[in-house]
Short mmCIF file of C-alpha atoms and ligand atoms in Angstrom, two decimals:
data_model
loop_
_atom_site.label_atom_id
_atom_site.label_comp_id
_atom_site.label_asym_id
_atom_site.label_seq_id
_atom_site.Cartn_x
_atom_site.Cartn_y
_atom_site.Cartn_z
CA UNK A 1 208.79 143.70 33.00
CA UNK A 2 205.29 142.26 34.34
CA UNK A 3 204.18 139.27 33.04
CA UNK A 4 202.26 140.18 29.65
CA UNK A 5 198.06 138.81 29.29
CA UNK A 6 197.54 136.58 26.79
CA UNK A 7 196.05 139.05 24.48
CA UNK A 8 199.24 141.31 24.80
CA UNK A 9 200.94 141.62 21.76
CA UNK A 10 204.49 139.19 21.94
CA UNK A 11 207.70 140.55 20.10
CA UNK A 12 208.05 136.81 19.60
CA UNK A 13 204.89 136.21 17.38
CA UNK A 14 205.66 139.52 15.41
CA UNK A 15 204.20 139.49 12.08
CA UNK A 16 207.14 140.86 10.95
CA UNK A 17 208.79 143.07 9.17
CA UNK A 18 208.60 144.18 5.47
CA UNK A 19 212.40 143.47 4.92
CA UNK A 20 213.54 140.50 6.88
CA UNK A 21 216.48 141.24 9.18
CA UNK A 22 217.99 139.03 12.14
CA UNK A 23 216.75 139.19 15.35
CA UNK A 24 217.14 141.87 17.48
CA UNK A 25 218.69 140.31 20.45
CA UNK A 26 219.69 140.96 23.46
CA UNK A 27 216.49 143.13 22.84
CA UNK A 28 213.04 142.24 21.81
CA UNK A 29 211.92 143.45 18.05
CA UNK A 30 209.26 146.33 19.88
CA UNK A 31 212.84 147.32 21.93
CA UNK A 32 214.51 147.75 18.36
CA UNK A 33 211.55 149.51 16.61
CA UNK A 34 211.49 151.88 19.92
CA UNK A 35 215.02 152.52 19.72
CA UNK A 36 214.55 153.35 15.67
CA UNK A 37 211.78 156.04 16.53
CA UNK A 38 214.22 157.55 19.59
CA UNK A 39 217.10 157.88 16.67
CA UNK A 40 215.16 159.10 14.04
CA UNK A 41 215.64 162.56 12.38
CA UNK A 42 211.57 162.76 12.00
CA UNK A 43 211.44 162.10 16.13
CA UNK A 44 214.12 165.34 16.64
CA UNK A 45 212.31 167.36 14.63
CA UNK A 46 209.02 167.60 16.94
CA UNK A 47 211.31 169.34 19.09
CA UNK A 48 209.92 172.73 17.35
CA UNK A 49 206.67 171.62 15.85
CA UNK A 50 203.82 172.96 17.28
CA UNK A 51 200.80 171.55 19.42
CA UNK A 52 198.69 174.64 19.79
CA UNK A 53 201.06 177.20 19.82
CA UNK A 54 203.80 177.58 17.63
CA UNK A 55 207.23 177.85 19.42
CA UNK A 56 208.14 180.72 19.46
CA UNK A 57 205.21 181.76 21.08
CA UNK A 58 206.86 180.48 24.95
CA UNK A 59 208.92 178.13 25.86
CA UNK A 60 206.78 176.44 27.92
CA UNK A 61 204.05 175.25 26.06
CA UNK A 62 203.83 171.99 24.80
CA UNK A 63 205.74 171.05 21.64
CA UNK A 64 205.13 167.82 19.47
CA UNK A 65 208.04 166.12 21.30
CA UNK A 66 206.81 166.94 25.06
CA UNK A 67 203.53 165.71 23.99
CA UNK A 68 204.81 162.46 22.26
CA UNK A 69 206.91 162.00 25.62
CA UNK A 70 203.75 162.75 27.96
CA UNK A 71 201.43 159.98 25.45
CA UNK A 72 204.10 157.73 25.82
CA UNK A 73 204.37 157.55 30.02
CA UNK A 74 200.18 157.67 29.97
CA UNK A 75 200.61 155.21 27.91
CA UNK A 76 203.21 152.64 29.39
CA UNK A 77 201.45 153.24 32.84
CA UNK A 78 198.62 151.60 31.39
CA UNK A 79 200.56 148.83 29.99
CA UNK A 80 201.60 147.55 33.02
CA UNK A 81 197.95 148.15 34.90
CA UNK A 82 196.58 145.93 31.58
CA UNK A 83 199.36 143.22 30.93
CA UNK A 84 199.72 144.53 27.76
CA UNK A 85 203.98 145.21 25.81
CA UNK A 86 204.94 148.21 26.93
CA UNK A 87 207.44 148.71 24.89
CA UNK A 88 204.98 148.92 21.89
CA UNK A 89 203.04 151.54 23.34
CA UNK A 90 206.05 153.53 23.51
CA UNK A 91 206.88 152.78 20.02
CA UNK A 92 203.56 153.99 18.77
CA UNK A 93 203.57 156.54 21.36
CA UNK A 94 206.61 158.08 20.28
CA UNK A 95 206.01 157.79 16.15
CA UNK A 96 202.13 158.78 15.96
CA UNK A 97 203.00 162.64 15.58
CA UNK A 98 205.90 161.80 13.23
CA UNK A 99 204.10 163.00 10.00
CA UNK A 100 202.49 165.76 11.57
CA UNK A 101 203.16 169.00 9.39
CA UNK A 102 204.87 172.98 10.91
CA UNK A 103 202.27 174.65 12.77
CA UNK A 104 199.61 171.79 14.09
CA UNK A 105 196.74 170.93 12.57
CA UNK A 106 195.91 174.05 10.70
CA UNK A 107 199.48 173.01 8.71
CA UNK A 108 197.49 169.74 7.58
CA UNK A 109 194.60 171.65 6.57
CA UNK A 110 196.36 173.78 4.75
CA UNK A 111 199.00 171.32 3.11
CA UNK A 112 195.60 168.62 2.39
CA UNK A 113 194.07 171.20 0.52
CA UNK A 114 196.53 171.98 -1.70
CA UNK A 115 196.99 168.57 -2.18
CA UNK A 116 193.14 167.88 -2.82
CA UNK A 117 193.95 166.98 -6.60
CA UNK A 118 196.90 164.84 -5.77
CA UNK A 119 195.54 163.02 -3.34
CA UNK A 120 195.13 164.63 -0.32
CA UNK A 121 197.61 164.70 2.40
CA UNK A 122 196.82 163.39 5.95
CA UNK A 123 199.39 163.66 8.65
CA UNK A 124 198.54 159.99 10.13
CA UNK A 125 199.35 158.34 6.80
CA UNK A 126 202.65 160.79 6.47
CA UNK A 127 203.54 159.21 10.05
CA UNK A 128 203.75 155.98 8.55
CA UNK A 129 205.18 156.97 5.73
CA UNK A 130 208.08 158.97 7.79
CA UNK A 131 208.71 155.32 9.08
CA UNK A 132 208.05 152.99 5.56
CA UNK A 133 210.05 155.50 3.31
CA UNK A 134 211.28 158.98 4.11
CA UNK A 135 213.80 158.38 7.03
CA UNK A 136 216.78 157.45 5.43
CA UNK A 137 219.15 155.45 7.56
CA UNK A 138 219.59 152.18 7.01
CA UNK A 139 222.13 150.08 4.78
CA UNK A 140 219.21 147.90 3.55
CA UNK A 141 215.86 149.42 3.18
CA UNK A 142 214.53 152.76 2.93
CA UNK A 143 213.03 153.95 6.04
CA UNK A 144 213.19 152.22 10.12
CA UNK A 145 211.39 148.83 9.05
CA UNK A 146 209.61 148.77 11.77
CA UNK A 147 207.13 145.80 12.80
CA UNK A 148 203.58 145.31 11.26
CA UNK A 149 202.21 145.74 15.00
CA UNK A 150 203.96 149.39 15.20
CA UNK A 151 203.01 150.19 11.75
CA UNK A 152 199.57 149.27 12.82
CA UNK A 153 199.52 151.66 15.92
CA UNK A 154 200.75 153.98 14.12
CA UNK A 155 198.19 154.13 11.47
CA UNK A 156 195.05 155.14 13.23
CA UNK A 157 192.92 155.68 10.46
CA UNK A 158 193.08 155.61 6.83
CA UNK A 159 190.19 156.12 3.94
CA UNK A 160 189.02 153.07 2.26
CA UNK A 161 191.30 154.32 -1.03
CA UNK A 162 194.09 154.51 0.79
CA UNK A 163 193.68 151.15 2.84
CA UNK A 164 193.18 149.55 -0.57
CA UNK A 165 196.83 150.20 -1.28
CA UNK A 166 198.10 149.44 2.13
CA UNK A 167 197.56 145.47 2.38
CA UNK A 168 197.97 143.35 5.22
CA UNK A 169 198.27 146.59 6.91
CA UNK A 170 195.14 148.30 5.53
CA UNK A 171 192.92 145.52 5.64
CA UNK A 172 191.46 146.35 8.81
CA UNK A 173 189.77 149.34 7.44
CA UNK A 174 188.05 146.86 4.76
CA UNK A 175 187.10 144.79 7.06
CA UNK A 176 186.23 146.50 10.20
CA UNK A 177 188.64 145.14 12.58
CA UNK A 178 190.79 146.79 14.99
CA UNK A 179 194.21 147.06 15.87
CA UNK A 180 195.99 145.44 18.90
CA UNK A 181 194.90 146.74 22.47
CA UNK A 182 198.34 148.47 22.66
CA UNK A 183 197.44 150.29 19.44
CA UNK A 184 193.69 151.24 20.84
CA UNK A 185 195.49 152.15 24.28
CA UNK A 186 197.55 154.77 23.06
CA UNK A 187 195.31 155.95 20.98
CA UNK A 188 193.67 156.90 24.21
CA UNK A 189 196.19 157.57 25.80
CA UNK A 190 197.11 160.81 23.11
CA UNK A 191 193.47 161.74 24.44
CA UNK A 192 194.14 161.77 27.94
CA UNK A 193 197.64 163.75 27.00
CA UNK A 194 196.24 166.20 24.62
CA UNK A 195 193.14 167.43 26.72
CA UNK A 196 195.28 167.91 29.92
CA UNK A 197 198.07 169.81 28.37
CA UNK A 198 195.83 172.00 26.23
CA UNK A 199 193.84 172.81 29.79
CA UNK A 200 197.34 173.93 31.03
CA UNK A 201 198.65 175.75 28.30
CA UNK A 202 195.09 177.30 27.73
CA UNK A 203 195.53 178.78 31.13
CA UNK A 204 199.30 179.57 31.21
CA UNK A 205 198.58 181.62 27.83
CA UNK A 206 195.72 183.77 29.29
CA UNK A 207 193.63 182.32 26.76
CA UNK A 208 191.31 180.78 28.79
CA UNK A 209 190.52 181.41 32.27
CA UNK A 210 189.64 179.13 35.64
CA UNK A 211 186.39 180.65 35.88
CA UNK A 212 185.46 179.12 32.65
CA UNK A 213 186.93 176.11 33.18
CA UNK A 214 184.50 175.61 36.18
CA UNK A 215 181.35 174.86 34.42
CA UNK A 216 183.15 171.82 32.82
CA UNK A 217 181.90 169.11 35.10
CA UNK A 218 184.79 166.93 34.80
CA UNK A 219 187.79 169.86 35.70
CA UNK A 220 185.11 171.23 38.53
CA UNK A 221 185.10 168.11 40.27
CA UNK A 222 188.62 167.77 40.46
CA UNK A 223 189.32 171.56 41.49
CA UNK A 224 186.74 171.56 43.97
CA UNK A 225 188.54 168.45 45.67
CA UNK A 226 191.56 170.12 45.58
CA UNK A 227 190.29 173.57 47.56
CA UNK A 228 188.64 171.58 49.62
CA UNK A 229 192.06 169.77 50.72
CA UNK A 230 194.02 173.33 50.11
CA UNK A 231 192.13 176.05 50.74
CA UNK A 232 194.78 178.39 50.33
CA UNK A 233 196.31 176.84 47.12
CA UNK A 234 196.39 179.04 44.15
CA UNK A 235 197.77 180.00 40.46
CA UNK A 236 199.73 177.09 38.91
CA UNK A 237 199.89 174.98 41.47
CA UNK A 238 195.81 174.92 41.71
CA UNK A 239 196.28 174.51 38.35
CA UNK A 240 198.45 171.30 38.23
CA UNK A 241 196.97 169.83 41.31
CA UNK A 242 193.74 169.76 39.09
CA UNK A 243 195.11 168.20 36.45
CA UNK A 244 197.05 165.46 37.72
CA UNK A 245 193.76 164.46 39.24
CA UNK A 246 191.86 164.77 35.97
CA UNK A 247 194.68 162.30 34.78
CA UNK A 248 194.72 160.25 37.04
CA UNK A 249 190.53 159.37 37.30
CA UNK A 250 190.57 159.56 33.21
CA UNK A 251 193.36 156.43 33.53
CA UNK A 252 191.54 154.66 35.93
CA UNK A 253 188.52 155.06 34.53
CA UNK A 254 190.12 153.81 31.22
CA UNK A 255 191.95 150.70 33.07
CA UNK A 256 188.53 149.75 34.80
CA UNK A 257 185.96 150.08 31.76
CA UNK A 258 188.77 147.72 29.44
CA UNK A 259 189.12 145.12 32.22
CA UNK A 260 185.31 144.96 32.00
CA UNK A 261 185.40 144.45 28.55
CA UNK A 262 188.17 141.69 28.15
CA UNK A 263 185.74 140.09 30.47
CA UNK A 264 182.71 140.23 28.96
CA UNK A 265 184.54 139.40 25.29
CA UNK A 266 187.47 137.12 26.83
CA UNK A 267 190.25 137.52 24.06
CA UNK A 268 192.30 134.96 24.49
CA UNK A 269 195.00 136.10 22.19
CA UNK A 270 195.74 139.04 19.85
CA UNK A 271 194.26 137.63 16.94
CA UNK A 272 190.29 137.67 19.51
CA UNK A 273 191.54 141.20 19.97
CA UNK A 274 191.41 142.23 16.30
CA UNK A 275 187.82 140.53 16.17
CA UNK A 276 186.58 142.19 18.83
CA UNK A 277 184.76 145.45 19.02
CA UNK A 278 186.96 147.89 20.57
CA UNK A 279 187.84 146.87 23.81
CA UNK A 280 189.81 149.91 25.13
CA UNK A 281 187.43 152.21 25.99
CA UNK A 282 186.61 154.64 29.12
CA UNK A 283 183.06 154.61 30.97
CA UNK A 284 180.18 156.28 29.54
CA UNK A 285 179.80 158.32 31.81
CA UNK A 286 183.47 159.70 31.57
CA UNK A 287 183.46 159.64 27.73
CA UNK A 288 180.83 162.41 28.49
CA UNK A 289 182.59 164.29 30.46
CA UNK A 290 185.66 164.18 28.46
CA UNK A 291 184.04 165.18 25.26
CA UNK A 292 182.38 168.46 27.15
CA UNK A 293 186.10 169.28 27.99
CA UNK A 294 187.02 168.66 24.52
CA UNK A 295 184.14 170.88 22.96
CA UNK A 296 185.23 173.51 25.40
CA UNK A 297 188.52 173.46 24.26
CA UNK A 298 187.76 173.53 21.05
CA UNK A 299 185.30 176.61 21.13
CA UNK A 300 187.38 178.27 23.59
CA UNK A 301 190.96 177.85 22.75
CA UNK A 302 191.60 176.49 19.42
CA UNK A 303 188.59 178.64 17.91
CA UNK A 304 190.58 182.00 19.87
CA UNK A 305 190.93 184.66 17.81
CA UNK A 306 194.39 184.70 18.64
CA UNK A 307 195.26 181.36 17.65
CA UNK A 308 193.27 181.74 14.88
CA UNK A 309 194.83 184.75 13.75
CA UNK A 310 198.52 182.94 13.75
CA UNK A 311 196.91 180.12 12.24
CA UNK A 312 195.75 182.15 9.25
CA UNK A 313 199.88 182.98 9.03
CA UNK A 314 200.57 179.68 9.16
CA UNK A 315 197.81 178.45 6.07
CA UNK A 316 199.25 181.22 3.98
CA UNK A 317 202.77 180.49 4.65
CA UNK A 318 202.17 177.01 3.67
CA UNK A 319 200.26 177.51 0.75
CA UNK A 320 202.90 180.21 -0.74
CA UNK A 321 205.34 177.51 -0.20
CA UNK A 322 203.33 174.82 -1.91
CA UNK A 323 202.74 177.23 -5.09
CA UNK A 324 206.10 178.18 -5.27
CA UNK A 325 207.81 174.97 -4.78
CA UNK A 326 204.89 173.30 -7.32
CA UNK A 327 205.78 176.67 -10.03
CA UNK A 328 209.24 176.28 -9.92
CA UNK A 329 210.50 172.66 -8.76
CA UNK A 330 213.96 173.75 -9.15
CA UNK A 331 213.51 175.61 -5.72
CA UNK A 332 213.57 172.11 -4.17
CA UNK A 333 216.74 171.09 -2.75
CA UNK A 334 218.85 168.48 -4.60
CA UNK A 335 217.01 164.99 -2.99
CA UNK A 336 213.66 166.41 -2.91
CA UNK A 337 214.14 167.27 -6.91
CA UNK A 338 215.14 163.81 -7.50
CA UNK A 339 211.70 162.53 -5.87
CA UNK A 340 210.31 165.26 -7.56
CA UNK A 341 210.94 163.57 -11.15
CA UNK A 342 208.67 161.02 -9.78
CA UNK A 343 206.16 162.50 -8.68
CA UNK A 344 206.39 166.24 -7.66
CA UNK A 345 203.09 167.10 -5.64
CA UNK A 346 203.81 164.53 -3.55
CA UNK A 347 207.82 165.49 -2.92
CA UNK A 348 206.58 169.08 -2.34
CA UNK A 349 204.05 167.52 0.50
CA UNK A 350 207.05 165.75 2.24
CA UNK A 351 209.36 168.73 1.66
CA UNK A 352 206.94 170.65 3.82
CA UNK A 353 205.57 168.30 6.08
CA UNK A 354 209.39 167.38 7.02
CA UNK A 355 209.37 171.13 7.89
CA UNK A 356 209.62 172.61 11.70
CA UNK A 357 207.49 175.81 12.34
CA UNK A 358 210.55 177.83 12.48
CA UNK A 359 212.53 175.79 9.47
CA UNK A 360 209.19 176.84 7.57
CA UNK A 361 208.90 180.36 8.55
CA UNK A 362 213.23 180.40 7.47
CA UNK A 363 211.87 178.99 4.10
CA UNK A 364 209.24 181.25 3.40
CA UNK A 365 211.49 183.97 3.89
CA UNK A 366 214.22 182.62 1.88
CA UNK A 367 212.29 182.14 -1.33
CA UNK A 368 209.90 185.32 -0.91
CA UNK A 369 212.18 187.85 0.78
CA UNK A 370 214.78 189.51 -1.42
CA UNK A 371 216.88 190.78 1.23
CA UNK A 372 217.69 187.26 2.41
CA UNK A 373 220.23 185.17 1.41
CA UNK A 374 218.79 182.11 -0.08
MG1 LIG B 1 198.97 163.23 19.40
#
């Protein structure tokens, strides 16, 4: 591995974790919490939850595991270009989807606002959850017990309410510091995943079309390089050469603008980092261009009426679950009952959110459909 910066985050000077084990030799504590999240029945389950389009709808379109995978190799690339522990950007890589709910965000809309009087329900807090309590492997402890500096990567934001109850780990919030520069980087890095892939699978689903992508500045620049190189290049392969490029400039960018801040703010270890503004952070100039992509994607492909007609499915699939589950709590299965006696709105939240689009859609039909066996 490269020789980590000074402001890297060291496995060595961990803050810990909440239930004190041994060390994790021969492998460092991020290689163990890594390792947790690659074993974990939360991390198998994104094999069929859905980015934009639920599974079923192709094969080929990005899932919540692909993605995960693709945020975590933007994001140790960048590791090594910045000094910074790799193997904590794959940690926090790999877990920030963990909590995510069936069917993408229109699933957390849908599950938050039937938990509006109990709370709420956001899927980055449910990530960290998945890791604090609800993955249940572990002689000792209830969940992975991962680090403080993957817990704090994983939670990206929180409200001031919830912080409050956090701690150590929501003081930040409070207090207006950040997280570690491997936490800020793959934060980023989900950015530079997320707008790529949804320009890909946009245009493998028909849903959106090259000709619209070329009045976005930043995808026009990088296709017109391409013709100019292959003039006879076209369909998919157009396509990827495009946006590998768009990747590629967005990480640069990303590396360059952060080395210029570390040298204008000169961290000189973790602890500078977290009283520092943010110091990962792409040019102007590029943050621009990638939030005209990201409008456009939004307006153009997540506001489609066809995705927005299965997305309608999805709210009112979740919601019927929610009501039914909250009506009759003996639906639950056995260990969700028993966290049920506790508190039931908030078992029937991580009975759902636990859910895979097609586990849901099984569920639905099992407590709504006569005809199937239950
Ligand atoms: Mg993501």
């Amino acid at each position: 591995m490269p020789e980590l910066a000074p402001y890297a985050a060291d496995p060595a000077q961990s803050r810990g974790r909440r239930h004190p084990e041994p060390p994790a030799t021969p492998r460092t504590e991020f290689q163990r919490d890594r390792d947790r999240i690659v074993h974990s029945t939360a991390f198998r389950r994104l094999e069929y939850k859905t980015q934009v389009f639920i599974n079923h709808e192709g094969d080929l379109f990005r899932t919540r595991l692909t993605h995960s995978l693709e945020v975590a190799q933007i994001g140790r690339t960048l590791a090594r270009l910045l000094g910074l522990n790799e193997d904590l950007i794959e940690t926090v890589a790999l877990a920030h989807d963990l909590g995510h709910t069936p069917f993408g965000h229109t699933g957390q809309d849908a599950l938050n606002e039937c938990m509006k009087p109990h709370g709420g329900f956001e899927h980055n807090l449910q990530s960290l959850r998945v890791v604090d309590e609800l993955e249940q492997r572990y002689a000792d402890f209830e969940g992975l017990n991962l680090t403080f500096e993957a817990r704090e990567g994983i939670l990206k934001h929180c409200s001031p309410r919830n912080a409050g109850r956090l701690g150590e780990l929501g003081a930040r919030f409070l207090q207006g510091r950040q997280p570690s520069l491997e936490a800020q980087i793959t934060n980023l890095a989900d950015e530079i995943a997320y707008n790529n892939h949804d320009v890909d699978d946009g245009l493998r689903s028909g849903l959106i079309e090259l000709a619209q992508l070329e009045e976005i500045a930043l995808f026009r620049r990088h296709l017109d390089e391409v013709r100019a190189r292959h003039p006879a290049l076209a369909g998919r392969r157009l396509v990827n050469e495009t946006v590998r490029r768009m990747i590629n400039t967005l990480v640069v960018d990303l590396v360059e603008q952060t080395r210029a801040n570390l040298a204008e703010h000169r961290p000189q270890n973790l602890e500078d980092v977290r009283l520092c503004p943010p110091l990962a952070a792409f040019s102007p100039g590029v943050r621009a261009a990638q939030l005209e992509l990201k409008r456009f994607l939004f307006q153009n492909l997540y506001r489609h009426y066809r995705v927005v007609r299965m997305s309608e499915k999805a709210k009112r699939l979740i919601r019927a679950l929610f009501e039914a589950f909250m009506a009759t709590p003996a639906l639950l299965p056995p260990e969700f009952q028993a966290r049920a006696e506790a508190d039931l709105p908030r078992a029937v939240a991580d009975y759902i959110a636990g859910m895979t689009d097609r586990f849901a859609i099984r569920e639905h039909r099992r407590i709504f459909d006569i005809e199937e066996l239950a």
